[in-house]
mmCIF file of C-alpha atoms in Angstrom:
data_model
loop_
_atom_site.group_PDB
_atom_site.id
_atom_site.type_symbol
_atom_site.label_atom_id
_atom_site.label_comp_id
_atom_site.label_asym_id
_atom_site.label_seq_id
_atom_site.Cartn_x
_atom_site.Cartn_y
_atom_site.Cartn_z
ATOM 1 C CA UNK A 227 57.695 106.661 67.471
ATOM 2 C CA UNK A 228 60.737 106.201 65.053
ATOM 3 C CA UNK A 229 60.328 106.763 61.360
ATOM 4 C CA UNK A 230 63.372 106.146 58.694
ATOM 5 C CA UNK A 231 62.773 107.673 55.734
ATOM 6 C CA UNK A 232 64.969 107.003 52.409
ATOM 7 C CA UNK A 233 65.342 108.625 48.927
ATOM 8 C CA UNK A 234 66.879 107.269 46.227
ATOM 9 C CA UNK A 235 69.692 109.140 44.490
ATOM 10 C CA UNK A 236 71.476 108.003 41.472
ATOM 11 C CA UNK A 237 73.769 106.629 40.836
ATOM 12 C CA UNK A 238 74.821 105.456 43.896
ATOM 13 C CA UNK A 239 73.927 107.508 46.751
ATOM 14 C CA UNK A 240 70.759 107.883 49.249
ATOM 15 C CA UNK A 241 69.498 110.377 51.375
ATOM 16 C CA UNK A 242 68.689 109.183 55.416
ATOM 17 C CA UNK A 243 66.643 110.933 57.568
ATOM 18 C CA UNK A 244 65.406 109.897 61.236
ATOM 19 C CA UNK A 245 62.145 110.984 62.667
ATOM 20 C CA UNK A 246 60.595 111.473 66.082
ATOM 21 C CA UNK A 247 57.003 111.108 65.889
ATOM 22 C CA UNK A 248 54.808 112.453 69.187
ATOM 23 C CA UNK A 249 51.685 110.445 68.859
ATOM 24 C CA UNK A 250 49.629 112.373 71.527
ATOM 25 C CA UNK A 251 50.184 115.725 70.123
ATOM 26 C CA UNK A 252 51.224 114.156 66.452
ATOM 27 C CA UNK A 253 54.003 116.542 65.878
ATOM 28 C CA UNK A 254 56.996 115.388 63.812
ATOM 29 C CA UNK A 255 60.420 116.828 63.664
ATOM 30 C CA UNK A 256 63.785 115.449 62.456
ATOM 31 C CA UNK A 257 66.438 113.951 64.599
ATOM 32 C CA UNK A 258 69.433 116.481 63.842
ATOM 33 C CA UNK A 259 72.798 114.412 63.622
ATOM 34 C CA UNK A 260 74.720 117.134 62.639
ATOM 35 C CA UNK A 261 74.908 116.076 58.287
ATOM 36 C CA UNK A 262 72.418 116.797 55.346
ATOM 37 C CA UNK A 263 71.704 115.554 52.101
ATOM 38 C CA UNK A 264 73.879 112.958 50.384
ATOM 39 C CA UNK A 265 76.376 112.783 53.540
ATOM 40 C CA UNK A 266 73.548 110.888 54.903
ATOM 41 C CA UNK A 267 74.464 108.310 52.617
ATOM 42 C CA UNK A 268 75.395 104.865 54.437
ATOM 43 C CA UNK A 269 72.810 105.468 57.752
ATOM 44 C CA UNK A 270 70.263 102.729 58.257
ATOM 45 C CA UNK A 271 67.043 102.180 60.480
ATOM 46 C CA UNK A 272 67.112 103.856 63.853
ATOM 47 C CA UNK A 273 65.984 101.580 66.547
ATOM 48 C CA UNK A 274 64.911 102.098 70.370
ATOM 49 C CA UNK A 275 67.315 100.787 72.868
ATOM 50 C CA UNK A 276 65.294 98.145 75.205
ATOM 51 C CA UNK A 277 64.825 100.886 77.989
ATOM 52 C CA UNK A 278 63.498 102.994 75.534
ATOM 53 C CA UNK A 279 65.514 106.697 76.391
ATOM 54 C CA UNK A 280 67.885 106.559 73.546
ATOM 55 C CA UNK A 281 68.483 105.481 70.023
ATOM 56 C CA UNK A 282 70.693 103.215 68.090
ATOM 57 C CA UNK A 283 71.457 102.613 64.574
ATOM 58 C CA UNK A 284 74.087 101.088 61.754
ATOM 59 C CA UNK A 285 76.077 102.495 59.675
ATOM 60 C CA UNK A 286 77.275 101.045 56.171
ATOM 61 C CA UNK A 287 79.629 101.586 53.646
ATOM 62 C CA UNK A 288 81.715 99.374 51.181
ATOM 63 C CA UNK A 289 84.283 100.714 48.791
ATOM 64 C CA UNK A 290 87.603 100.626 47.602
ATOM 65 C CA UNK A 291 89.305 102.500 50.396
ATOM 66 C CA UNK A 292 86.979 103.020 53.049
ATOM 67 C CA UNK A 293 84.131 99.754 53.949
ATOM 68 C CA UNK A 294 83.076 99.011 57.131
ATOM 69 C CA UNK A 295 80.008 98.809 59.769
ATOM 70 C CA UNK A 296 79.504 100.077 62.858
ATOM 71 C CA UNK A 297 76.840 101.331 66.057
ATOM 72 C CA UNK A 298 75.615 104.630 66.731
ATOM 73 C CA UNK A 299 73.599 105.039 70.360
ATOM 74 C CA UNK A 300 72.231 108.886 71.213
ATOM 75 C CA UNK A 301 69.826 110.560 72.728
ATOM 76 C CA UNK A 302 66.792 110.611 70.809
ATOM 77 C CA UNK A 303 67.439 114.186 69.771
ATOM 78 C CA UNK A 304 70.714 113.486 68.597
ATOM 79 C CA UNK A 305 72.840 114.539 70.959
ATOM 80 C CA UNK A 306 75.849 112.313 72.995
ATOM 81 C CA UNK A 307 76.338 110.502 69.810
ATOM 82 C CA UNK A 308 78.927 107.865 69.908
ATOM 83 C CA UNK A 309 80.063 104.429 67.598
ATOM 84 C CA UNK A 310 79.975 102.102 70.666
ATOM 85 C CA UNK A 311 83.203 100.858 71.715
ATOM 86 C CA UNK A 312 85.323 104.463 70.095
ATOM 87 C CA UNK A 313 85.973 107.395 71.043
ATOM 88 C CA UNK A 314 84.072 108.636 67.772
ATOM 89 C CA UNK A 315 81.241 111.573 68.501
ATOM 90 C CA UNK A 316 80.892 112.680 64.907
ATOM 91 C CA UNK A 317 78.858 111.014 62.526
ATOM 92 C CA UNK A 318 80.350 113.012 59.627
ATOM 93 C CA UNK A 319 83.475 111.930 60.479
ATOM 94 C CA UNK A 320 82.404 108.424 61.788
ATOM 95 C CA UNK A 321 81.015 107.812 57.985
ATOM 96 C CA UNK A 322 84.125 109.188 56.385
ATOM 97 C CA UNK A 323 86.590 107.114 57.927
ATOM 98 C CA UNK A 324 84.675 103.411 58.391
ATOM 99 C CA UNK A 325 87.741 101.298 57.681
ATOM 100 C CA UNK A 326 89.307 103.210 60.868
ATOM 101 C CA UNK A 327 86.279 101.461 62.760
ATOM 102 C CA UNK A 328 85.863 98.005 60.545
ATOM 103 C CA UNK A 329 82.799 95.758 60.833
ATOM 104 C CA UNK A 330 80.309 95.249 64.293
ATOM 105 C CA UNK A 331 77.909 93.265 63.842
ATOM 106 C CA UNK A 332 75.452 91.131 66.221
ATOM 107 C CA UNK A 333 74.826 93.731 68.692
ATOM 108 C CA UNK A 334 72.674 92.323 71.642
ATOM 109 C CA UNK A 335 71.776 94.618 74.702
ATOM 110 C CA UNK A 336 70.946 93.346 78.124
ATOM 111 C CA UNK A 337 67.696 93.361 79.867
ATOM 112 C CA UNK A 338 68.553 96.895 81.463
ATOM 113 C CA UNK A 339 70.002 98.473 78.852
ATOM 114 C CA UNK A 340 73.038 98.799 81.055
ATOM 115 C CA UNK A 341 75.645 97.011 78.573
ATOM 116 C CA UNK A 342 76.297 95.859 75.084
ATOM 117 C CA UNK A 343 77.388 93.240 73.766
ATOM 118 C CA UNK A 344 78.062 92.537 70.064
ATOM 119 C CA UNK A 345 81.113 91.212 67.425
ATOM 120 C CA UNK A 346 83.719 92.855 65.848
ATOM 121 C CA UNK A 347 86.163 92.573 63.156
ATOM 122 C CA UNK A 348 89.014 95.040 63.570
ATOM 123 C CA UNK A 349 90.861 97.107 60.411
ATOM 124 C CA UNK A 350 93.813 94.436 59.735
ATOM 125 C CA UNK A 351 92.377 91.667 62.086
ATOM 126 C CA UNK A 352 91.350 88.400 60.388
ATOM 127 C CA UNK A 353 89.116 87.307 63.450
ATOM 128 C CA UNK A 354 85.888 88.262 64.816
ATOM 129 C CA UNK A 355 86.373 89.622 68.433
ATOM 130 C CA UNK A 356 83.459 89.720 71.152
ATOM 131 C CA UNK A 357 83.275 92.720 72.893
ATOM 132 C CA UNK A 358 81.037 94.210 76.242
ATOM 133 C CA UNK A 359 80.290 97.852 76.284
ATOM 134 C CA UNK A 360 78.361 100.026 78.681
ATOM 135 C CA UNK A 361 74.732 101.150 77.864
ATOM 136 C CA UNK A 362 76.247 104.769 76.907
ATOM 137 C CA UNK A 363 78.808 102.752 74.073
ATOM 138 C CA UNK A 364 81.860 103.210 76.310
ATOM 139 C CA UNK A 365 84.510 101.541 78.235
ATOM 140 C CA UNK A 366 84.637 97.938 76.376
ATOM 141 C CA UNK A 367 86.373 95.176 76.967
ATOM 142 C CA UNK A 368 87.022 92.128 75.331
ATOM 143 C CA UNK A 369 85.926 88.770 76.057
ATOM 144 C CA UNK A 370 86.933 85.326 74.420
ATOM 145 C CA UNK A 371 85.924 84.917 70.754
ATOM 146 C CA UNK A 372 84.977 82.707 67.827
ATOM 147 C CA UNK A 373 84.307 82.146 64.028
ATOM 148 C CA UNK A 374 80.761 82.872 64.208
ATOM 149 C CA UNK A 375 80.463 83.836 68.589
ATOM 150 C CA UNK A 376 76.933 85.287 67.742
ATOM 151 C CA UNK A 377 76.883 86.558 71.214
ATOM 152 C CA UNK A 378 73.318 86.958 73.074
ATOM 153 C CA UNK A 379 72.759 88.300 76.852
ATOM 154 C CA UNK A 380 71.271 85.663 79.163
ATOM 155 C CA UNK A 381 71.294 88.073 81.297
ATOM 156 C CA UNK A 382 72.286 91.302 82.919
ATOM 157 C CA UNK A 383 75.671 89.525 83.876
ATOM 158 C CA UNK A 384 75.934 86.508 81.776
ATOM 159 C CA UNK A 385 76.560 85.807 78.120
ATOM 160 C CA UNK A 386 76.186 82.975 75.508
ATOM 161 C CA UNK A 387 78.189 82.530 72.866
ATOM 162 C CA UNK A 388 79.209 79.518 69.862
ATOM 163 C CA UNK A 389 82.381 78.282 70.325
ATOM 164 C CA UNK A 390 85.281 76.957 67.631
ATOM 165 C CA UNK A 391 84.484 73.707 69.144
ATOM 166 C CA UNK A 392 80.863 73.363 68.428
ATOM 167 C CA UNK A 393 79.465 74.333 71.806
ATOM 168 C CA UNK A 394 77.274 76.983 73.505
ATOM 169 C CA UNK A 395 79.345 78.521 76.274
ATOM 170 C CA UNK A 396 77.881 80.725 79.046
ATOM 171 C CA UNK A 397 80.129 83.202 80.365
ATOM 172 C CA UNK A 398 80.066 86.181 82.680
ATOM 173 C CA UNK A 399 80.971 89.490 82.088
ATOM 174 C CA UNK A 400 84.558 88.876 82.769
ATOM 175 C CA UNK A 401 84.585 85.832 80.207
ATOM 176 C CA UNK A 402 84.606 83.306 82.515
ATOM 177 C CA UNK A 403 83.189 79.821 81.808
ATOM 178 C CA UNK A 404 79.836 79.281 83.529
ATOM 179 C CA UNK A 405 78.010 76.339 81.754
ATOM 180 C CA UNK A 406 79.057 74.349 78.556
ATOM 181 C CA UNK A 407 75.828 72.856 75.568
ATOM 182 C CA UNK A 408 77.331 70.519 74.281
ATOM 183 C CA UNK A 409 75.671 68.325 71.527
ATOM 184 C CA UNK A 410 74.716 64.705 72.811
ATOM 185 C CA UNK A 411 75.479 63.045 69.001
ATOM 186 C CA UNK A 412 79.561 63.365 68.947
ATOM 187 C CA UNK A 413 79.407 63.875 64.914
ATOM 188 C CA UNK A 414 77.707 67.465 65.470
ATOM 189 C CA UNK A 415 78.287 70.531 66.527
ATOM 190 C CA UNK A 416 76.400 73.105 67.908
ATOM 191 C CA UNK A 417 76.524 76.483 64.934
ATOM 192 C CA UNK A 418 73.075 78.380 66.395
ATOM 193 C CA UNK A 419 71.310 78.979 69.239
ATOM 194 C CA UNK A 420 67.853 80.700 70.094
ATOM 195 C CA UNK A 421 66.638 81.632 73.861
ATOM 196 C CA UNK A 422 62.826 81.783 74.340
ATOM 197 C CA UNK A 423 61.698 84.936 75.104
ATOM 198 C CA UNK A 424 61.489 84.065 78.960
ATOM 199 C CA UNK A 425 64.521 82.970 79.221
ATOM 200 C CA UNK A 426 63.638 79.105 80.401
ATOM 201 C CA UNK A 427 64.836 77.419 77.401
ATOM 202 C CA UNK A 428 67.170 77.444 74.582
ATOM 203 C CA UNK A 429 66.942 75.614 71.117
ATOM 204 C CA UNK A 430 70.065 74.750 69.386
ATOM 205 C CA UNK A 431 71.123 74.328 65.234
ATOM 206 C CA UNK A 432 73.128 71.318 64.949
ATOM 207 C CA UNK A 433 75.037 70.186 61.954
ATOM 208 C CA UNK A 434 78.024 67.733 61.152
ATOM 209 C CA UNK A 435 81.254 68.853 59.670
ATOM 210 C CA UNK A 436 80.279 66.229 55.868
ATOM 211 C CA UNK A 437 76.515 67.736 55.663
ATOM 212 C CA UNK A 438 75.059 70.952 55.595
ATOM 213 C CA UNK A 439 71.720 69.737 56.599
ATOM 214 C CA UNK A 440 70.287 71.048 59.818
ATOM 215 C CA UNK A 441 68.687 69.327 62.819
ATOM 216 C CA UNK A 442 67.870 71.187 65.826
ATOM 217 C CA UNK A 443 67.296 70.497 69.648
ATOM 218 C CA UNK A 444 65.474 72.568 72.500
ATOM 219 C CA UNK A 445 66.566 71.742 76.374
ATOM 220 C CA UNK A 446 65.494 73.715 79.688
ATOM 221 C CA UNK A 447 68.029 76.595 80.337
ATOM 222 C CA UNK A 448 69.461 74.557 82.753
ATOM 223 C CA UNK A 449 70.003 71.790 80.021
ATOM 224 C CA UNK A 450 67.893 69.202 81.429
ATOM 225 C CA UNK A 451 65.358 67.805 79.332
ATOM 226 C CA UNK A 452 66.971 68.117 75.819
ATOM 227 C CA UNK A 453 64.705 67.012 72.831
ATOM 228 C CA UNK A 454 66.136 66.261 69.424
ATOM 229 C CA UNK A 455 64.326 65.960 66.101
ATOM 230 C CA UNK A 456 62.542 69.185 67.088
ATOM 231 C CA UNK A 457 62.569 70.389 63.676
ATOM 232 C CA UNK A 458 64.943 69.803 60.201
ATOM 233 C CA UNK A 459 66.126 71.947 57.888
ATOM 234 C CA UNK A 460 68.478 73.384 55.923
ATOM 235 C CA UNK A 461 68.200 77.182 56.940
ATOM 236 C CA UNK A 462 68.835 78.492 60.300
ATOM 237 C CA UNK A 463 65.193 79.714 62.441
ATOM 238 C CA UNK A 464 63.608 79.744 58.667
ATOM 239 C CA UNK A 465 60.491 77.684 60.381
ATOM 240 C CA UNK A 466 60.920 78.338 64.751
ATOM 241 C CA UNK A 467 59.184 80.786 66.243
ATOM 242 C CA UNK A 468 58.411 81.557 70.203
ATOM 243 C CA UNK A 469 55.408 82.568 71.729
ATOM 244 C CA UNK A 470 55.780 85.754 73.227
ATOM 245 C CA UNK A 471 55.497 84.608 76.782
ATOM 246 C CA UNK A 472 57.728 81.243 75.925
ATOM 247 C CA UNK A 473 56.042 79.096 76.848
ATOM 248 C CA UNK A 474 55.406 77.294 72.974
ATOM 249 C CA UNK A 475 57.848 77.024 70.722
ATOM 250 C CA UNK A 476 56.251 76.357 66.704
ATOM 251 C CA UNK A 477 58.092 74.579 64.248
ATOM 252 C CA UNK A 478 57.629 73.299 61.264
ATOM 253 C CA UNK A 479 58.832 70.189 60.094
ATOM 254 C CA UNK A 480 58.056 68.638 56.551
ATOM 255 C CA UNK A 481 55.834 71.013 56.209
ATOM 256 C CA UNK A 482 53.481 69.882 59.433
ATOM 257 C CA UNK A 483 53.096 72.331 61.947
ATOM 258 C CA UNK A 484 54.016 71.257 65.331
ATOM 259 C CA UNK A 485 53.827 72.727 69.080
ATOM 260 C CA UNK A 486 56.987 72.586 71.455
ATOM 261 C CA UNK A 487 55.698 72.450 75.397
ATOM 262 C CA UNK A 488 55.811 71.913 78.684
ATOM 263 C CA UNK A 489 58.669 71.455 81.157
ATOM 264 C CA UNK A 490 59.780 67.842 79.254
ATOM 265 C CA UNK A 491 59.984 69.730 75.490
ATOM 266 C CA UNK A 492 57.457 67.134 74.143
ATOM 267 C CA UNK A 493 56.607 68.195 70.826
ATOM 268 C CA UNK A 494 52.321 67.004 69.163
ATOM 269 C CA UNK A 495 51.251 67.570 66.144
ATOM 270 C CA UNK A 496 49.118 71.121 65.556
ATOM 271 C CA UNK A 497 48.255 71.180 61.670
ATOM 272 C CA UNK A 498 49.196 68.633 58.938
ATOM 273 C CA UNK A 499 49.415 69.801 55.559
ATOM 274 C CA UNK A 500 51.384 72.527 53.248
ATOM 275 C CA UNK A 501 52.509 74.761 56.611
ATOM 276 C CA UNK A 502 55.029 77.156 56.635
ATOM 277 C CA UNK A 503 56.283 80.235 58.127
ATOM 278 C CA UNK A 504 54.420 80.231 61.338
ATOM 279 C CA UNK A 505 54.588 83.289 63.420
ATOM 280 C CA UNK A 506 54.402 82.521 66.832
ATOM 281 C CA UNK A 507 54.374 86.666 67.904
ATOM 282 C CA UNK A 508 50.262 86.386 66.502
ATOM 283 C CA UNK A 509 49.868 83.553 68.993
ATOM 284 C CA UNK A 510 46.872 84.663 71.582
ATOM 285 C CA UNK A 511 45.992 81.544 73.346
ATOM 286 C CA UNK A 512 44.045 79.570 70.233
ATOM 287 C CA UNK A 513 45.306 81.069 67.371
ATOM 288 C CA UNK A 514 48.812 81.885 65.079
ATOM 289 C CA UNK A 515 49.284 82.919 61.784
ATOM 290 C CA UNK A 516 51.211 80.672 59.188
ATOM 291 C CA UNK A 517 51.323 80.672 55.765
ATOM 292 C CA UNK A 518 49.721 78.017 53.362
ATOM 293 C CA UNK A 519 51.313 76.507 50.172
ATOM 294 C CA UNK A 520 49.070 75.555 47.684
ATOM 295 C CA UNK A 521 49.390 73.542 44.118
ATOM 296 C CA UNK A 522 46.648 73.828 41.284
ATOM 297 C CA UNK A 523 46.477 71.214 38.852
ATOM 298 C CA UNK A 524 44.918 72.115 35.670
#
């Protein structure tokens, strides 16, 4: 088990430490990056990697002369420590020198753990590049790139991404186009996208360029069988959620809580009333967990 632990020191500054927790033999012991104390400063929460044989986590820091974000993947002891897509092996100096790096963000691995993929704004560079890395952080390439690319593994080979133009492209590893979403009402454009957990279907955030209102769709992977006025709001995934397994998608729309199924996306009515928030990772078969708003009148 991973632990993060933080403590607070003023005025600005925090100390970060990682912990390995054996559960069988409940010993605990510190993951030793090679820094103590306030140097610490700027290291967030330490994450598995899918396989589950090394460890990942950000780094932040924002200042005058030295702001940006980055990756760190190691072995869980803290050795073969890297920020993905650099030739950078020491966090010390990795925190130090940030604007060197500039900011990653979106980082999405594959279903092996054998690559990386994940955005990233370079020192001087006004765009956002996308950018494939092996599972160990190295040799990365670039592939083609957007505003907002928000780029998610289909895949071990295959990548989707939001285009400039409003559309969900899925590309391979070379950046090759493979399949194009493209929004059936000409006024929107695809800005979001969400894959079910399976990997059969994908639900889509739609909005036109004169509102910033919301509407969102859900098709079959394939794209057949799209289904509009699944759900409508004005925050991205605020009320979506996928059972574990995919096979139901919940949504909540004006308030009413609503089911998602089937091969044909038809959506039925599950609970009228003040909904909201439902969590679709509680859902065992008959049951989910939302949350209830309620109004007393005195």
């Amino acid at each position: 088990m991973l632990v993060t632990c933080y403590k607070w020191v003023p005025p600005s500054n925090s100390v970060v430490k990682h912990y390995l927790l054996d559960t069988n033999s409940h010993t605990f012991g510190e993951i030793n990056y090679g820094i103590n104390g306030s140097d610490t400063n700027g290291i967030l929460q330490a994450k598995w990697i899918p396989s589950g044989d090394k460890v990942y986590f950000e780094v932040s820091r924002i200042d005058e002369t030295n702001s940006g974000y980055c990756y760190i993947i190691c072995n869980p002891d803290g050795t073969n420590l890297r920020c993905i897509g650099t030739n950078y092996t020491d966090l010390s100096y990795i925190l130090k020198n940030l604007g060197d790096i500039g900011y990653q963000k979106n980082l999405n691995w594959n279903p092996d753990s054998g690559k990386i993929v994940f955005e990233w704004e370079k020192p001087g560079n006004q765009s956002t590049g996308v950018y494939v890395v092996d599972g160990s952080g190295i040799n990365a390439h670039e592939l083609p790139s957007a505003t907002y690319p928000q780029p998610t593994f289909y895949d071990s080979n295959r990548i989707l991404i939001v285009t400039d133009e409003g559309t969900i492209s899925l590309i391979n590893n070379s950046g090759n186009l493979l399949q194009d979403f493209r929004p059936e009402n000409k006024n929107e454009r695809y800005c979001a996208f969400s894959l079910s957990p399976d990997r059969k279907k994908i639900m889509f955030a739609a909005g036109s360029l004169d509102s910033y209102n919301l509407h969102t769709y859900i098709s079959n992977i394939d794209g057949s069988n799209l289904k509009g006025n699944i759900s409508y709001n004005e925050n991205l995934w605020v009320n979506e959620s996928w059972q574990p397994n995919g096979s139901l998608l919940l949504v909540n729309q004006n308030r009413n809580l609503y089911v998602v199924e089937g091969d044909e996306n038809n959506k039925r009515l599950l609970y009228e009333g003040n909904a909201s928030e439902p969590n679709g990772s509680l859902m065992e078969g008959k049951y989910c967990l939302l949350k209830m708003e309620t109004s007393f009148i005195r």
